[in-house]
Protein backbone atom coordinates (compact mmCIF):
# COMPACT_ATOMS: atom_id res chain seq x y z
CA UNK A 1 0.00 0.00 0.00
CA UNK A 2 1.39 3.41 -0.96
CA UNK A 3 2.16 6.13 1.53
CA UNK A 4 -0.86 8.31 0.72
CA UNK A 5 -3.26 5.45 1.40
CA UNK A 6 -1.49 4.66 4.67
CA UNK A 7 -1.75 8.30 5.77
CA UNK A 8 -5.44 8.38 4.85
CA UNK A 9 -6.23 5.23 6.82
CA UNK A 10 -4.21 6.40 9.83
CA UNK A 11 -6.04 9.74 9.72
CA UNK A 12 -9.33 7.90 10.31
CA UNK A 13 -8.18 7.31 13.91
CA UNK A 14 -8.11 10.98 15.05
CA UNK A 15 -11.21 11.66 12.93
CA UNK A 16 -13.00 8.95 14.92
CA UNK A 17 -11.67 10.34 18.20
CA UNK A 18 -13.19 13.67 17.23
CA UNK A 19 -16.64 12.12 17.65
CA UNK A 20 -15.99 11.23 21.30
CA UNK A 21 -17.33 14.51 22.70
CA UNK A 22 -20.61 14.33 20.79
CA UNK A 23 -21.21 10.68 21.70
CA UNK A 24 -20.32 11.29 25.34
CA UNK A 25 -22.56 14.32 25.79
CA UNK A 26 -25.52 12.97 23.81
CA UNK A 27 -25.62 9.28 24.75
CA UNK A 28 -23.66 8.55 27.93
CA UNK A 29 -24.24 9.18 31.66
CA UNK A 30 -22.83 12.46 32.88
CA UNK A 31 -19.74 12.81 35.07
CA UNK A 32 -18.36 9.29 34.59
CA UNK A 33 -15.13 9.98 32.64
CA UNK A 34 -13.08 7.19 34.20
CA UNK A 35 -15.79 4.60 33.71
CA UNK A 36 -16.06 5.75 30.09
CA UNK A 37 -12.30 5.40 29.67
CA UNK A 38 -12.46 1.91 31.18
CA UNK A 39 -15.29 0.80 28.90
CA UNK A 40 -13.47 2.19 25.89
CA UNK A 41 -10.26 0.32 26.62
CA UNK A 42 -10.78 -3.00 28.40
CA UNK A 43 -13.63 -4.60 26.39
CA UNK A 44 -11.94 -3.55 23.15
CA UNK A 45 -8.63 -5.03 24.29
CA UNK A 46 -10.20 -8.30 25.40
CA UNK A 47 -12.13 -8.57 22.12
CA UNK A 48 -8.93 -8.14 20.11
CA UNK A 49 -7.16 -10.74 22.26
CA UNK A 50 -10.00 -13.16 21.55
CA UNK A 51 -9.80 -12.49 17.81
CA UNK A 52 -6.02 -12.71 17.47
CA UNK A 53 -5.47 -15.41 20.13
CA UNK A 54 -1.96 -14.07 20.58
CA UNK A 55 -0.34 -13.17 23.89
CA UNK A 56 2.91 -11.30 24.48
CA UNK A 57 6.11 -13.29 24.85
CA UNK A 58 9.33 -12.50 26.67
CA UNK A 59 10.14 -8.80 26.87
CA UNK A 60 6.84 -7.93 25.25
CA UNK A 61 4.99 -8.52 28.51
CA UNK A 62 6.60 -5.45 30.09
CA UNK A 63 6.77 -3.53 26.82
CA UNK A 64 3.02 -3.98 26.31
CA UNK A 65 2.42 -2.83 29.88
CA UNK A 66 4.54 0.31 29.32
CA UNK A 67 2.90 1.13 25.99
CA UNK A 68 -0.56 0.38 27.37
CA UNK A 69 0.07 2.71 30.29
CA UNK A 70 1.38 5.56 28.15
CA UNK A 71 -1.10 5.33 25.27
CA UNK A 72 -4.18 4.32 27.27
CA UNK A 73 -3.94 3.88 31.04
CA UNK A 74 -2.28 7.22 31.83
CA UNK A 75 -3.41 9.16 28.76
CA UNK A 76 -7.18 8.64 29.14
CA UNK A 77 -7.59 9.68 32.81
CA UNK A 78 -5.30 12.71 32.46
CA UNK A 79 -7.09 13.77 29.29
CA UNK A 80 -10.50 13.61 30.98
CA UNK A 81 -9.16 15.38 34.09
CA UNK A 82 -7.84 18.25 31.98
CA UNK A 83 -11.08 18.48 29.97
CA UNK A 84 -13.13 18.77 33.17
CA UNK A 85 -10.88 21.35 34.85
CA UNK A 86 -9.97 23.62 31.93
CA UNK A 87 -12.29 26.14 30.30
CA UNK A 88 -13.58 26.10 26.74
CA UNK A 89 -11.31 23.77 24.81
CA UNK A 90 -8.07 24.76 26.53
CA UNK A 91 -7.30 21.07 27.11
CA UNK A 92 -7.25 20.53 23.35
CA UNK A 93 -5.01 23.58 22.92
CA UNK A 94 -2.49 22.40 25.50
CA UNK A 95 -2.66 18.90 24.07
CA UNK A 96 -1.92 20.21 20.59
CA UNK A 97 1.75 20.65 21.57
CA UNK A 98 2.05 16.87 21.07
CA UNK A 99 3.98 17.22 17.78
CA UNK A 100 6.66 19.21 19.60
CA UNK A 101 6.97 16.47 22.25
CA UNK A 102 7.19 13.81 19.53
CA UNK A 103 9.78 15.79 17.57
CA UNK A 104 12.00 16.01 20.65
CA UNK A 105 11.57 12.36 21.66
CA UNK A 106 12.02 11.16 18.07
CA UNK A 107 15.33 13.02 17.92
CA UNK A 108 16.51 11.27 21.10
CA UNK A 109 15.17 7.76 20.51
CA UNK A 110 14.71 7.41 16.74
CA UNK A 111 17.43 9.68 15.33
CA UNK A 112 14.71 11.66 13.49
CA UNK A 113 16.26 15.11 13.66
CA UNK A 114 13.53 17.77 13.58
CA UNK A 115 13.75 20.26 10.74
CA UNK A 116 12.82 23.92 10.86
CA UNK A 117 9.75 23.08 8.79
CA UNK A 118 8.67 20.47 11.34
CA UNK A 119 8.93 22.92 14.24
CA UNK A 120 7.11 25.70 12.38
CA UNK A 121 4.40 23.26 11.32
CA UNK A 122 3.94 22.15 14.93
CA UNK A 123 3.53 25.77 16.06
CA UNK A 124 1.04 26.41 13.24
CA UNK A 125 -0.97 23.33 14.21
CA UNK A 126 -1.20 24.51 17.84
CA UNK A 127 -2.20 28.01 16.69
CA UNK A 128 -4.90 26.65 14.40
CA UNK A 129 -6.38 24.41 17.08
CA UNK A 130 -6.33 27.36 19.50
CA UNK A 131 -8.41 29.48 17.16
CA UNK A 132 -10.93 26.67 16.69
CA UNK A 133 -11.56 25.58 20.29
CA UNK A 134 -10.32 28.23 22.71
CA UNK A 135 -12.95 30.33 24.42
CA UNK A 136 -12.50 33.20 26.84
CA UNK A 137 -14.65 31.69 29.59
CA UNK A 138 -13.80 30.01 32.87
CA UNK A 139 -10.81 30.34 35.13
CA UNK A 140 -7.27 29.16 34.48
CA UNK A 141 -6.48 25.96 36.39
CA UNK A 142 -2.87 24.92 37.00
CA UNK A 143 -3.77 21.29 37.74
CA UNK A 144 -5.77 21.11 34.53
CA UNK A 145 -2.90 22.51 32.48
CA UNK A 146 -0.48 20.07 34.11
CA UNK A 147 -2.82 17.16 33.37
CA UNK A 148 -3.18 18.24 29.73
CA UNK A 149 0.59 18.54 29.29
CA UNK A 150 1.16 15.19 31.00
CA UNK A 151 -1.46 13.45 28.86
CA UNK A 152 0.10 14.84 25.70
CA UNK A 153 3.58 13.83 26.87
CA UNK A 154 2.36 10.30 27.71
CA UNK A 155 0.75 9.79 24.30
CA UNK A 156 3.81 11.26 22.57
CA UNK A 157 6.17 8.94 24.46
CA UNK A 158 3.90 6.00 23.66
CA UNK A 159 3.92 6.90 19.98
CA UNK A 160 7.71 7.14 19.83
CA UNK A 161 8.29 3.95 21.82
CA UNK A 162 5.77 2.09 19.65
CA UNK A 163 7.83 3.15 16.65
CA UNK A 164 11.15 2.29 18.32
CA UNK A 165 10.15 -1.17 19.52
CA UNK A 166 8.13 -2.14 16.47
CA UNK A 167 6.38 -5.51 16.76
CA UNK A 168 7.57 -9.05 17.51
CA UNK A 169 8.17 -11.17 14.46
CA UNK A 170 4.94 -12.73 13.22
CA UNK A 171 2.71 -10.42 15.30
CA UNK A 172 0.42 -7.97 13.52
CA UNK A 173 -0.81 -4.53 14.63
CA UNK A 174 -4.18 -5.98 15.67
CA UNK A 175 -2.58 -8.14 18.38
CA UNK A 176 -0.32 -5.29 19.50
CA UNK A 177 -3.37 -3.04 19.83
CA UNK A 178 -5.14 -5.67 21.93
CA UNK A 179 -2.17 -5.98 24.28
CA UNK A 180 -2.03 -2.24 24.88
CA UNK A 181 -5.77 -1.72 25.31
CA UNK A 182 -5.99 -4.59 27.79
CA UNK A 183 -2.99 -3.37 29.80
CA UNK A 184 -4.31 0.19 29.81
CA UNK A 185 -7.82 -0.90 30.76
CA UNK A 186 -6.54 -2.98 33.67
CA UNK A 187 -4.62 0.07 34.88
CA UNK A 188 -7.70 2.30 34.70
CA UNK A 189 -10.10 -0.19 36.36
CA UNK A 190 -9.11 0.23 40.04
CA UNK A 191 -8.83 4.00 39.67
CA UNK A 192 -12.29 4.20 38.09
CA UNK A 193 -13.99 2.11 40.79
CA UNK A 194 -12.23 3.94 43.64
CA UNK A 195 -13.00 7.39 42.25
CA UNK A 196 -16.47 6.86 40.79
CA UNK A 197 -17.90 3.80 42.53
CA UNK A 198 -20.12 1.17 40.94
CA UNK A 199 -20.97 1.34 37.23
CA UNK A 200 -24.03 3.46 36.36
CA UNK A 201 -27.33 2.03 35.14
CA UNK A 202 -27.47 2.12 31.35
CA UNK A 203 -30.36 2.43 28.93
CA UNK A 204 -30.32 1.60 25.21
CA UNK A 205 -28.70 4.91 24.27
CA UNK A 206 -25.92 4.41 26.78
CA UNK A 207 -25.25 0.85 25.63
CA UNK A 208 -25.14 2.01 22.01
CA UNK A 209 -22.78 4.84 22.89
CA UNK A 210 -20.40 2.61 24.83
CA UNK A 211 -20.49 -0.03 22.08
CA UNK A 212 -19.51 2.60 19.51
CA UNK A 213 -16.70 3.97 21.71
CA UNK A 214 -15.29 0.51 22.45
CA UNK A 215 -15.48 -0.97 18.94
CA UNK A 216 -15.15 1.87 16.42
CA UNK A 217 -13.66 4.70 18.45
CA UNK A 218 -11.10 2.54 20.25
CA UNK A 219 -10.51 -0.97 18.84
CA UNK A 220 -10.59 -0.01 15.16
CA UNK A 221 -9.18 3.50 15.62
CA UNK A 222 -6.19 2.43 17.70
CA UNK A 223 -5.51 -0.47 15.34
CA UNK A 224 -5.29 2.04 12.47
CA UNK A 225 -3.15 4.35 14.61
CA UNK A 226 -0.59 1.71 15.63
CA UNK A 227 -0.59 0.31 12.10
CA UNK A 228 0.29 3.77 10.81
CA UNK A 229 3.07 4.18 13.36
CA UNK A 230 4.63 0.97 12.06
CA UNK A 231 4.84 2.40 8.54
CA UNK A 232 5.12 6.19 8.82
CA UNK A 233 7.51 8.30 10.86
CA UNK A 234 6.44 9.13 14.41
CA UNK A 235 6.40 12.84 13.55
CA UNK A 236 4.20 12.31 10.50
CA UNK A 237 1.67 10.31 12.54
CA UNK A 238 1.43 12.82 15.36
CA UNK A 239 0.69 15.65 12.91
CA UNK A 240 -2.59 13.86 12.18
CA UNK A 241 -3.67 14.59 15.77
CA UNK A 242 -5.21 18.03 15.03
CA UNK A 243 -7.83 16.26 12.92
CA UNK A 244 -9.50 15.23 16.20
CA UNK A 245 -10.50 18.71 17.49
CA UNK A 246 -11.29 19.78 13.91
CA UNK A 247 -13.67 16.84 13.53
CA UNK A 248 -15.25 17.63 16.89
CA UNK A 249 -15.88 21.22 15.73
CA UNK A 250 -17.44 20.05 12.45
CA UNK A 251 -19.71 17.53 14.24
CA UNK A 252 -20.73 20.22 16.72
CA UNK A 253 -21.71 22.49 13.82
CA UNK A 254 -23.44 19.80 11.71
CA UNK A 255 -25.18 17.74 14.38
CA UNK A 256 -25.37 19.76 17.59
CA UNK A 257 -26.37 23.18 16.26
CA UNK A 258 -23.13 24.91 17.24
CA UNK A 259 -21.87 27.85 15.21
CA UNK A 260 -18.50 28.32 13.55
CA UNK A 261 -17.16 31.88 13.48
CA UNK A 262 -14.86 33.24 10.76
CA UNK A 263 -11.99 33.07 13.27
CA UNK A 264 -12.68 29.39 13.90
CA UNK A 265 -12.83 28.69 10.17
CA UNK A 266 -9.46 30.42 9.80
CA UNK A 267 -8.07 28.25 12.58
CA UNK A 268 -9.41 25.13 10.90
CA UNK A 269 -7.69 26.08 7.66
CA UNK A 270 -4.39 26.70 9.48
CA UNK A 271 -4.56 23.44 11.45
CA UNK A 272 -5.54 21.41 8.40
CA UNK A 273 -2.74 22.99 6.39
CA UNK A 274 -0.29 22.09 9.16
CA UNK A 275 -1.59 18.51 9.11
CA UNK A 276 -0.98 18.27 5.37
CA UNK A 277 2.45 19.87 5.71
CA UNK A 278 3.34 17.33 8.38
CA UNK A 279 2.78 14.52 5.87
CA UNK A 280 5.33 15.80 3.36
CA UNK A 281 8.23 13.39 3.20
CA UNK A 282 11.40 14.96 4.64
CA UNK A 283 14.12 15.68 2.13
CA UNK A 284 16.92 13.20 2.63
CA UNK A 285 20.44 14.62 2.66
CA UNK A 286 22.89 13.42 0.03
CA UNK A 287 25.28 10.69 1.11
CA UNK A 288 28.99 11.21 0.50
CA UNK A 289 28.82 8.87 -2.53
CA UNK A 290 25.89 10.76 -4.00
CA UNK A 291 27.65 14.10 -3.42
CA UNK A 292 30.77 12.86 -5.19
CA UNK A 293 28.70 11.51 -8.07
CA UNK A 294 26.83 14.81 -8.30
CA UNK A 295 30.13 16.73 -8.27
CA UNK A 296 31.56 14.58 -11.08
CA UNK A 297 28.41 15.13 -13.15
CA UNK A 298 28.58 18.89 -12.65
CA UNK A 299 32.30 18.94 -13.51
CA UNK A 300 31.60 17.02 -16.70
CA UNK A 301 28.80 19.43 -17.61
CA UNK A 302 30.99 22.47 -17.04
CA UNK A 303 33.80 20.88 -19.06
CA UNK A 304 31.41 20.22 -21.96
CA UNK A 305 30.17 23.82 -21.91
CA UNK A 306 33.74 25.11 -22.06
CA UNK A 307 34.39 23.09 -25.20
Tab-separated table of C-alpha atoms in Angstrom:
chain	number	residue	atom	x	y	z
A	1	UNK	CA	0.000	0.000	0.000
A	2	UNK	CA	1.392	3.414	-0.955
A	3	UNK	CA	2.160	6.132	1.532
A	4	UNK	CA	-0.861	8.314	0.717
A	5	UNK	CA	-3.261	5.448	1.399
A	6	UNK	CA	-1.490	4.656	4.669
A	7	UNK	CA	-1.748	8.295	5.767
A	8	UNK	CA	-5.443	8.380	4.847
A	9	UNK	CA	-6.229	5.227	6.819
A	10	UNK	CA	-4.213	6.399	9.826
A	11	UNK	CA	-6.040	9.737	9.725
A	12	UNK	CA	-9.334	7.897	10.307
A	13	UNK	CA	-8.184	7.315	13.912
A	14	UNK	CA	-8.109	10.979	15.046
A	15	UNK	CA	-11.207	11.658	12.933
A	16	UNK	CA	-12.997	8.949	14.920
A	17	UNK	CA	-11.672	10.345	18.202
A	18	UNK	CA	-13.191	13.675	17.228
A	19	UNK	CA	-16.638	12.122	17.646
A	20	UNK	CA	-15.988	11.232	21.300
A	21	UNK	CA	-17.329	14.514	22.698
A	22	UNK	CA	-20.614	14.326	20.795
A	23	UNK	CA	-21.208	10.679	21.696
A	24	UNK	CA	-20.317	11.286	25.343
A	25	UNK	CA	-22.562	14.322	25.789
A	26	UNK	CA	-25.519	12.968	23.811
A	27	UNK	CA	-25.618	9.284	24.746
A	28	UNK	CA	-23.659	8.548	27.928
A	29	UNK	CA	-24.244	9.176	31.657
A	30	UNK	CA	-22.829	12.464	32.876
A	31	UNK	CA	-19.735	12.812	35.070
A	32	UNK	CA	-18.357	9.291	34.588
A	33	UNK	CA	-15.132	9.980	32.639
A	34	UNK	CA	-13.077	7.191	34.201
A	35	UNK	CA	-15.791	4.598	33.706
A	36	UNK	CA	-16.060	5.752	30.093
A	37	UNK	CA	-12.298	5.399	29.670
A	38	UNK	CA	-12.459	1.911	31.182
A	39	UNK	CA	-15.288	0.796	28.899
A	40	UNK	CA	-13.470	2.192	25.889
A	41	UNK	CA	-10.259	0.319	26.619
A	42	UNK	CA	-10.783	-2.996	28.397
A	43	UNK	CA	-13.631	-4.602	26.390
A	44	UNK	CA	-11.941	-3.552	23.152
A	45	UNK	CA	-8.629	-5.028	24.287
A	46	UNK	CA	-10.196	-8.301	25.401
A	47	UNK	CA	-12.128	-8.571	22.124
A	48	UNK	CA	-8.929	-8.145	20.105
A	49	UNK	CA	-7.159	-10.738	22.259
A	50	UNK	CA	-10.003	-13.158	21.553
A	51	UNK	CA	-9.803	-12.486	17.808
A	52	UNK	CA	-6.017	-12.711	17.471
A	53	UNK	CA	-5.469	-15.409	20.126
A	54	UNK	CA	-1.957	-14.066	20.578
A	55	UNK	CA	-0.338	-13.169	23.895
A	56	UNK	CA	2.909	-11.299	24.479
A	57	UNK	CA	6.105	-13.291	24.849
A	58	UNK	CA	9.335	-12.500	26.666
A	59	UNK	CA	10.141	-8.803	26.874
A	60	UNK	CA	6.841	-7.928	25.245
A	61	UNK	CA	4.994	-8.516	28.506
A	62	UNK	CA	6.602	-5.453	30.091
A	63	UNK	CA	6.770	-3.528	26.818
A	64	UNK	CA	3.025	-3.977	26.309
A	65	UNK	CA	2.421	-2.826	29.880
A	66	UNK	CA	4.539	0.306	29.323
A	67	UNK	CA	2.899	1.131	25.988
A	68	UNK	CA	-0.563	0.385	27.371
A	69	UNK	CA	0.072	2.715	30.293
A	70	UNK	CA	1.381	5.562	28.147
A	71	UNK	CA	-1.103	5.333	25.269
A	72	UNK	CA	-4.184	4.321	27.268
A	73	UNK	CA	-3.937	3.885	31.037
A	74	UNK	CA	-2.283	7.221	31.826
A	75	UNK	CA	-3.410	9.157	28.762
A	76	UNK	CA	-7.182	8.642	29.138
A	77	UNK	CA	-7.589	9.680	32.807
A	78	UNK	CA	-5.303	12.708	32.457
A	79	UNK	CA	-7.086	13.774	29.289
A	80	UNK	CA	-10.495	13.609	30.983
A	81	UNK	CA	-9.163	15.380	34.086
A	82	UNK	CA	-7.842	18.255	31.979
A	83	UNK	CA	-11.077	18.485	29.973
A	84	UNK	CA	-13.132	18.769	33.168
A	85	UNK	CA	-10.884	21.346	34.853
A	86	UNK	CA	-9.969	23.617	31.932
A	87	UNK	CA	-12.289	26.136	30.300
A	88	UNK	CA	-13.583	26.103	26.744
A	89	UNK	CA	-11.307	23.772	24.813
A	90	UNK	CA	-8.071	24.757	26.534
A	91	UNK	CA	-7.301	21.069	27.109
A	92	UNK	CA	-7.247	20.528	23.349
A	93	UNK	CA	-5.014	23.580	22.920
A	94	UNK	CA	-2.489	22.403	25.505
A	95	UNK	CA	-2.658	18.896	24.073
A	96	UNK	CA	-1.916	20.214	20.589
A	97	UNK	CA	1.747	20.648	21.565
A	98	UNK	CA	2.053	16.871	21.067
A	99	UNK	CA	3.979	17.217	17.780
A	100	UNK	CA	6.664	19.206	19.605
A	101	UNK	CA	6.969	16.474	22.247
A	102	UNK	CA	7.187	13.813	19.533
A	103	UNK	CA	9.780	15.788	17.570
A	104	UNK	CA	12.003	16.011	20.648
A	105	UNK	CA	11.572	12.365	21.659
A	106	UNK	CA	12.016	11.161	18.073
A	107	UNK	CA	15.331	13.017	17.919
A	108	UNK	CA	16.508	11.274	21.101
A	109	UNK	CA	15.171	7.764	20.513
A	110	UNK	CA	14.707	7.412	16.735
A	111	UNK	CA	17.425	9.676	15.326
A	112	UNK	CA	14.706	11.657	13.492
A	113	UNK	CA	16.259	15.110	13.663
A	114	UNK	CA	13.528	17.775	13.582
A	115	UNK	CA	13.750	20.258	10.745
A	116	UNK	CA	12.822	23.919	10.865
A	117	UNK	CA	9.752	23.079	8.789
A	118	UNK	CA	8.674	20.473	11.340
A	119	UNK	CA	8.932	22.917	14.244
A	120	UNK	CA	7.111	25.704	12.378
A	121	UNK	CA	4.404	23.257	11.317
A	122	UNK	CA	3.937	22.152	14.932
A	123	UNK	CA	3.534	25.769	16.058
A	124	UNK	CA	1.042	26.405	13.236
A	125	UNK	CA	-0.971	23.328	14.214
A	126	UNK	CA	-1.198	24.506	17.835
A	127	UNK	CA	-2.202	28.006	16.687
A	128	UNK	CA	-4.900	26.648	14.396
A	129	UNK	CA	-6.381	24.410	17.085
A	130	UNK	CA	-6.329	27.355	19.503
A	131	UNK	CA	-8.409	29.477	17.156
A	132	UNK	CA	-10.926	26.669	16.692
A	133	UNK	CA	-11.562	25.585	20.285
A	134	UNK	CA	-10.315	28.226	22.708
A	135	UNK	CA	-12.955	30.326	24.421
A	136	UNK	CA	-12.503	33.200	26.842
A	137	UNK	CA	-14.651	31.687	29.589
A	138	UNK	CA	-13.802	30.011	32.866
A	139	UNK	CA	-10.809	30.335	35.130
A	140	UNK	CA	-7.266	29.160	34.482
A	141	UNK	CA	-6.476	25.962	36.388
A	142	UNK	CA	-2.867	24.919	36.999
A	143	UNK	CA	-3.773	21.287	37.743
A	144	UNK	CA	-5.770	21.109	34.525
A	145	UNK	CA	-2.900	22.509	32.479
A	146	UNK	CA	-0.478	20.072	34.108
A	147	UNK	CA	-2.816	17.158	33.369
A	148	UNK	CA	-3.180	18.241	29.731
A	149	UNK	CA	0.585	18.537	29.293
A	150	UNK	CA	1.163	15.194	31.005
A	151	UNK	CA	-1.462	13.447	28.861
A	152	UNK	CA	0.103	14.836	25.703
A	153	UNK	CA	3.575	13.833	26.870
A	154	UNK	CA	2.362	10.304	27.708
A	155	UNK	CA	0.749	9.792	24.296
A	156	UNK	CA	3.809	11.263	22.572
A	157	UNK	CA	6.167	8.942	24.463
A	158	UNK	CA	3.897	5.998	23.662
A	159	UNK	CA	3.918	6.896	19.976
A	160	UNK	CA	7.705	7.140	19.825
A	161	UNK	CA	8.293	3.946	21.820
A	162	UNK	CA	5.774	2.090	19.648
A	163	UNK	CA	7.831	3.149	16.646
A	164	UNK	CA	11.153	2.289	18.316
A	165	UNK	CA	10.145	-1.173	19.522
A	166	UNK	CA	8.125	-2.142	16.473
A	167	UNK	CA	6.382	-5.510	16.765
A	168	UNK	CA	7.566	-9.045	17.513
A	169	UNK	CA	8.165	-11.175	14.458
A	170	UNK	CA	4.937	-12.727	13.224
A	171	UNK	CA	2.715	-10.416	15.303
A	172	UNK	CA	0.416	-7.973	13.521
A	173	UNK	CA	-0.805	-4.531	14.626
A	174	UNK	CA	-4.181	-5.981	15.675
A	175	UNK	CA	-2.581	-8.138	18.380
A	176	UNK	CA	-0.319	-5.286	19.502
A	177	UNK	CA	-3.367	-3.044	19.831
A	178	UNK	CA	-5.141	-5.673	21.928
A	179	UNK	CA	-2.170	-5.983	24.280
A	180	UNK	CA	-2.035	-2.238	24.879
A	181	UNK	CA	-5.773	-1.724	25.310
A	182	UNK	CA	-5.988	-4.592	27.789
A	183	UNK	CA	-2.995	-3.367	29.798
A	184	UNK	CA	-4.308	0.194	29.808
A	185	UNK	CA	-7.823	-0.895	30.757
A	186	UNK	CA	-6.541	-2.982	33.666
A	187	UNK	CA	-4.615	0.067	34.881
A	188	UNK	CA	-7.702	2.295	34.700
A	189	UNK	CA	-10.097	-0.194	36.358
A	190	UNK	CA	-9.109	0.228	40.043
A	191	UNK	CA	-8.834	4.003	39.674
A	192	UNK	CA	-12.287	4.199	38.091
A	193	UNK	CA	-13.986	2.114	40.792
A	194	UNK	CA	-12.227	3.936	43.642
A	195	UNK	CA	-12.997	7.386	42.252
A	196	UNK	CA	-16.468	6.860	40.788
A	197	UNK	CA	-17.897	3.798	42.531
A	198	UNK	CA	-20.120	1.173	40.942
A	199	UNK	CA	-20.973	1.340	37.231
A	200	UNK	CA	-24.027	3.461	36.357
A	201	UNK	CA	-27.331	2.035	35.141
A	202	UNK	CA	-27.466	2.120	31.346
A	203	UNK	CA	-30.360	2.431	28.925
A	204	UNK	CA	-30.324	1.598	25.213
A	205	UNK	CA	-28.704	4.912	24.275
A	206	UNK	CA	-25.920	4.411	26.784
A	207	UNK	CA	-25.253	0.854	25.633
A	208	UNK	CA	-25.139	2.005	22.006
A	209	UNK	CA	-22.776	4.836	22.888
A	210	UNK	CA	-20.396	2.613	24.826
A	211	UNK	CA	-20.492	-0.031	22.084
A	212	UNK	CA	-19.506	2.604	19.512
A	213	UNK	CA	-16.702	3.965	21.711
A	214	UNK	CA	-15.288	0.514	22.448
A	215	UNK	CA	-15.483	-0.973	18.942
A	216	UNK	CA	-15.150	1.866	16.419
A	217	UNK	CA	-13.663	4.703	18.446
A	218	UNK	CA	-11.099	2.544	20.246
A	219	UNK	CA	-10.510	-0.967	18.844
A	220	UNK	CA	-10.589	-0.007	15.161
A	221	UNK	CA	-9.181	3.501	15.622
A	222	UNK	CA	-6.189	2.427	17.703
A	223	UNK	CA	-5.505	-0.473	15.340
A	224	UNK	CA	-5.286	2.038	12.466
A	225	UNK	CA	-3.145	4.351	14.612
A	226	UNK	CA	-0.593	1.710	15.632
A	227	UNK	CA	-0.594	0.308	12.105
A	228	UNK	CA	0.290	3.768	10.809
A	229	UNK	CA	3.075	4.177	13.362
A	230	UNK	CA	4.632	0.970	12.065
A	231	UNK	CA	4.841	2.399	8.537
A	232	UNK	CA	5.120	6.189	8.820
A	233	UNK	CA	7.512	8.299	10.859
A	234	UNK	CA	6.443	9.134	14.408
A	235	UNK	CA	6.400	12.845	13.554
A	236	UNK	CA	4.195	12.311	10.504
A	237	UNK	CA	1.666	10.308	12.537
A	238	UNK	CA	1.430	12.818	15.359
A	239	UNK	CA	0.690	15.645	12.910
A	240	UNK	CA	-2.587	13.864	12.181
A	241	UNK	CA	-3.672	14.586	15.775
A	242	UNK	CA	-5.209	18.035	15.029
A	243	UNK	CA	-7.834	16.264	12.922
A	244	UNK	CA	-9.504	15.232	16.203
A	245	UNK	CA	-10.503	18.711	17.494
A	246	UNK	CA	-11.291	19.780	13.914
A	247	UNK	CA	-13.672	16.838	13.526
A	248	UNK	CA	-15.253	17.634	16.890
A	249	UNK	CA	-15.882	21.217	15.727
A	250	UNK	CA	-17.442	20.045	12.448
A	251	UNK	CA	-19.708	17.533	14.239
A	252	UNK	CA	-20.730	20.223	16.720
A	253	UNK	CA	-21.713	22.486	13.821
A	254	UNK	CA	-23.436	19.805	11.708
A	255	UNK	CA	-25.183	17.738	14.382
A	256	UNK	CA	-25.368	19.764	17.591
A	257	UNK	CA	-26.366	23.178	16.261
A	258	UNK	CA	-23.131	24.908	17.243
A	259	UNK	CA	-21.868	27.849	15.208
A	260	UNK	CA	-18.498	28.324	13.547
A	261	UNK	CA	-17.158	31.876	13.478
A	262	UNK	CA	-14.862	33.239	10.757
A	263	UNK	CA	-11.991	33.074	13.271
A	264	UNK	CA	-12.685	29.394	13.903
A	265	UNK	CA	-12.826	28.686	10.168
A	266	UNK	CA	-9.464	30.419	9.798
A	267	UNK	CA	-8.070	28.253	12.584
A	268	UNK	CA	-9.413	25.128	10.895
A	269	UNK	CA	-7.689	26.078	7.656
A	270	UNK	CA	-4.390	26.704	9.483
A	271	UNK	CA	-4.561	23.440	11.450
A	272	UNK	CA	-5.544	21.414	8.398
A	273	UNK	CA	-2.740	22.995	6.389
A	274	UNK	CA	-0.289	22.086	9.164
A	275	UNK	CA	-1.586	18.507	9.113
A	276	UNK	CA	-0.980	18.272	5.366
A	277	UNK	CA	2.454	19.868	5.707
A	278	UNK	CA	3.337	17.330	8.383
A	279	UNK	CA	2.775	14.522	5.873
A	280	UNK	CA	5.331	15.804	3.364
A	281	UNK	CA	8.233	13.390	3.198
A	282	UNK	CA	11.401	14.964	4.637
A	283	UNK	CA	14.122	15.680	2.134
A	284	UNK	CA	16.916	13.203	2.626
A	285	UNK	CA	20.435	14.620	2.662
A	286	UNK	CA	22.889	13.424	0.030
A	287	UNK	CA	25.283	10.694	1.108
A	288	UNK	CA	28.994	11.209	0.497
A	289	UNK	CA	28.823	8.866	-2.530
A	290	UNK	CA	25.891	10.760	-3.999
A	291	UNK	CA	27.649	14.103	-3.418
A	292	UNK	CA	30.773	12.864	-5.195
A	293	UNK	CA	28.700	11.506	-8.074
A	294	UNK	CA	26.834	14.808	-8.302
A	295	UNK	CA	30.129	16.731	-8.271
A	296	UNK	CA	31.557	14.576	-11.085
A	297	UNK	CA	28.411	15.134	-13.154
A	298	UNK	CA	28.585	18.888	-12.647
A	299	UNK	CA	32.303	18.941	-13.508
A	300	UNK	CA	31.605	17.019	-16.701
A	301	UNK	CA	28.800	19.433	-17.607
A	302	UNK	CA	30.991	22.469	-17.036
A	303	UNK	CA	33.804	20.884	-19.064
A	304	UNK	CA	31.405	20.222	-21.960
A	305	UNK	CA	30.174	23.817	-21.913
A	306	UNK	CA	33.735	25.107	-22.060
A	307	UNK	CA	34.390	23.092	-25.195
